[in-house]
Each structure stands twice: as structure tokens, then as C-alpha cells.
Amino acid sequence: MPDAFTPVVVTPISDPTFPWLGTDQKYHVSYDLQLTNASRLPATLTKVQVVDAGRPGTVVATLSSRQLVDPDCEYGACNLLRMLPSSNATDTVMPPASPEP
């Protein structure tokens, strides 16, 4: 997958973890990311793709907007998107960056 310009900047905010073997017999890695809309316009997050670091063209997981924000989901792999300081996001629209004073 080629690099593309996007106003959304992604920054890891936690220390990397080592892979661990889950009960599904697959290896998992956990990390937190901070997404910042660097544009002066709103940006809508439609999906997040996880790629293999050794093969950047290989997508290993895709999180859809419904998994990121689903008001009807009480638990499980949904409502993964949070707004700072620490509340659930109500939708996948990221507000624009504040203009410099």
C-alpha cells in the first residue's frame, strides 16, 4: 500500500508490547495510538488498517467505523475510539485543529 497524504497524524502513546499467545492460538500485540486532525477542516475516520511491519503491503486487520464507534454495543470489539481526556467518541468525525493564536 503506497504512502498517501492525510491530515490525520498517528502517534503511538504507549510503550511497545511483546507479542503474546492468546487463547485463540494466535499471537497478539497491544498498543495505543493518538490520532490528531492537523487540518482546519473536519476529518472522518472510516477505517483503521493494521499492517504487517515486515510486509507493509499486507493488511492483517481492519477496524471499520462501526467497530470504532457503535452506540448500541456494550462490550466486545467495538467503541474503540476515545476522545481525550477519556470519554467514548460519539462518532468518527474528528474536529479540525485549532488555529494558532
mmCIF file of C-alpha atoms in Angstrom:
data_model
loop_
_atom_site.group_PDB
_atom_site.id
_atom_site.type_symbol
_atom_site.label_atom_id
_atom_site.label_comp_id
_atom_site.label_asym_id
_atom_site.label_seq_id
_atom_site.Cartn_x
_atom_site.Cartn_y
_atom_site.Cartn_z
ATOM 1 C CA MET A 1 0.000 0.000 0.000
ATOM 2 C CA PRO A 2 1.614 3.293 -1.049
ATOM 3 C CA ASP A 3 2.034 6.200 1.344
ATOM 4 C CA ALA A 4 -0.615 8.891 0.981
ATOM 5 C CA PHE A 5 -1.026 12.386 2.380
ATOM 6 C CA THR A 6 -3.623 12.638 5.095
ATOM 7 C CA PRO A 7 -4.356 15.396 7.590
ATOM 8 C CA VAL A 8 -4.717 12.752 10.315
ATOM 9 C CA VAL A 9 -1.454 12.284 12.212
ATOM 10 C CA VAL A 10 -0.998 8.986 14.082
ATOM 11 C CA THR A 11 1.337 8.813 17.086
ATOM 12 C CA PRO A 12 1.954 5.831 19.392
ATOM 13 C CA ILE A 13 1.355 6.872 23.009
ATOM 14 C CA SER A 14 2.397 3.768 24.897
ATOM 15 C CA ASP A 15 5.488 1.604 25.087
ATOM 16 C CA PRO A 16 5.541 -1.268 22.586
ATOM 17 C CA THR A 17 4.469 -4.627 23.933
ATOM 18 C CA PHE A 18 5.793 -8.036 23.058
ATOM 19 C CA PRO A 19 3.541 -10.495 21.227
ATOM 20 C CA TRP A 20 1.689 -12.970 23.421
ATOM 21 C CA LEU A 21 -0.131 -16.171 22.548
ATOM 22 C CA GLY A 22 -3.881 -15.807 23.028
ATOM 23 C CA THR A 23 -6.448 -18.481 23.775
ATOM 24 C CA ASP A 24 -7.245 -18.449 20.035
ATOM 25 C CA GLN A 25 -3.691 -19.766 19.440
ATOM 26 C CA LYS A 26 -2.776 -16.570 17.574
ATOM 27 C CA TYR A 27 -0.176 -14.032 18.628
ATOM 28 C CA HIS A 28 -1.439 -10.586 19.670
ATOM 29 C CA VAL A 29 0.187 -7.185 20.217
ATOM 30 C CA SER A 30 -1.437 -4.343 22.127
ATOM 31 C CA TYR A 31 -0.764 -0.634 21.662
ATOM 32 C CA ASP A 32 -2.465 2.756 21.954
ATOM 33 C CA LEU A 33 -2.449 5.395 19.240
ATOM 34 C CA GLN A 34 -3.280 9.083 19.343
ATOM 35 C CA LEU A 35 -4.949 10.424 16.195
ATOM 36 C CA THR A 36 -4.811 14.159 15.569
ATOM 37 C CA ASN A 37 -6.579 16.028 12.787
ATOM 38 C CA ALA A 38 -3.937 18.525 11.622
ATOM 39 C CA SER A 39 -6.315 20.141 9.130
ATOM 40 C CA ARG A 40 -8.533 23.175 9.607
ATOM 41 C CA LEU A 41 -11.455 21.086 8.320
ATOM 42 C CA PRO A 42 -13.208 18.123 9.991
ATOM 43 C CA ALA A 43 -11.919 14.667 9.020
ATOM 44 C CA THR A 44 -13.984 11.469 9.087
ATOM 45 C CA LEU A 45 -12.277 8.261 10.128
ATOM 46 C CA THR A 46 -13.783 5.434 8.034
ATOM 47 C CA LYS A 47 -11.426 2.586 8.941
ATOM 48 C CA VAL A 48 -8.140 1.743 10.605
ATOM 49 C CA GLN A 49 -5.918 -0.856 8.968
ATOM 50 C CA VAL A 50 -3.195 -2.760 10.814
ATOM 51 C CA VAL A 51 -0.319 -3.768 8.558
ATOM 52 C CA ASP A 52 2.464 -6.311 8.969
ATOM 53 C CA ALA A 53 5.655 -4.383 9.852
ATOM 54 C CA GLY A 54 7.751 -6.855 7.855
ATOM 55 C CA ARG A 55 5.431 -6.670 4.836
ATOM 56 C CA PRO A 56 3.816 -3.192 4.845
ATOM 57 C CA GLY A 57 1.605 -4.117 1.885
ATOM 58 C CA THR A 58 -0.080 -6.865 3.937
ATOM 59 C CA VAL A 59 -3.128 -5.808 5.953
ATOM 60 C CA VAL A 60 -3.588 -8.116 8.959
ATOM 61 C CA ALA A 61 -6.676 -6.451 10.458
ATOM 62 C CA THR A 62 -9.208 -3.779 9.564
ATOM 63 C CA LEU A 63 -11.367 -1.914 12.065
ATOM 64 C CA SER A 64 -14.431 -0.348 10.479
ATOM 65 C CA SER A 65 -16.134 2.833 11.620
ATOM 66 C CA ARG A 66 -18.849 0.670 13.267
ATOM 67 C CA GLN A 67 -16.206 -1.068 15.419
ATOM 68 C CA LEU A 68 -14.667 2.275 16.330
ATOM 69 C CA VAL A 69 -17.964 3.860 17.402
ATOM 70 C CA ASP A 70 -21.134 1.803 17.921
ATOM 71 C CA PRO A 71 -23.637 3.334 20.349
ATOM 72 C CA ASP A 72 -25.549 0.026 20.558
ATOM 73 C CA CYS A 73 -22.518 -2.035 21.602
ATOM 74 C CA GLU A 74 -21.989 -2.568 25.311
ATOM 75 C CA TYR A 75 -18.864 -4.765 25.172
ATOM 76 C CA GLY A 76 -16.543 -6.566 22.780
ATOM 77 C CA ALA A 77 -14.519 -5.265 19.835
ATOM 78 C CA CYS A 78 -16.396 -2.000 19.460
ATOM 79 C CA ASN A 79 -16.328 1.559 20.804
ATOM 80 C CA LEU A 80 -12.546 1.574 20.464
ATOM 81 C CA LEU A 81 -12.310 5.282 19.643
ATOM 82 C CA ARG A 82 -11.940 7.675 22.578
ATOM 83 C CA MET A 83 -11.833 11.438 22.875
ATOM 84 C CA LEU A 84 -9.301 12.993 25.214
ATOM 85 C CA PRO A 85 -9.182 13.181 28.153
ATOM 86 C CA SER A 86 -11.139 9.912 28.446
ATOM 87 C CA SER A 87 -14.629 9.585 27.061
ATOM 88 C CA ASN A 88 -16.126 7.436 24.319
ATOM 89 C CA ALA A 89 -16.287 9.130 20.935
ATOM 90 C CA THR A 90 -19.842 9.717 19.737
ATOM 91 C CA ASP A 91 -18.944 9.473 16.028
ATOM 92 C CA THR A 92 -15.912 9.150 13.761
ATOM 93 C CA VAL A 93 -15.729 12.819 12.757
ATOM 94 C CA MET A 94 -12.548 14.405 14.067
ATOM 95 C CA PRO A 95 -12.844 18.151 14.690
ATOM 96 C CA PRO A 96 -10.421 20.471 12.927
ATOM 97 C CA ALA A 97 -7.203 21.601 14.549
ATOM 98 C CA SER A 98 -7.311 24.854 16.450
ATOM 99 C CA PRO A 99 -5.730 27.744 14.551
ATOM 100 C CA GLU A 100 -2.513 29.133 16.002
ATOM 101 C CA PRO A 101 -3.038 32.354 18.003
#
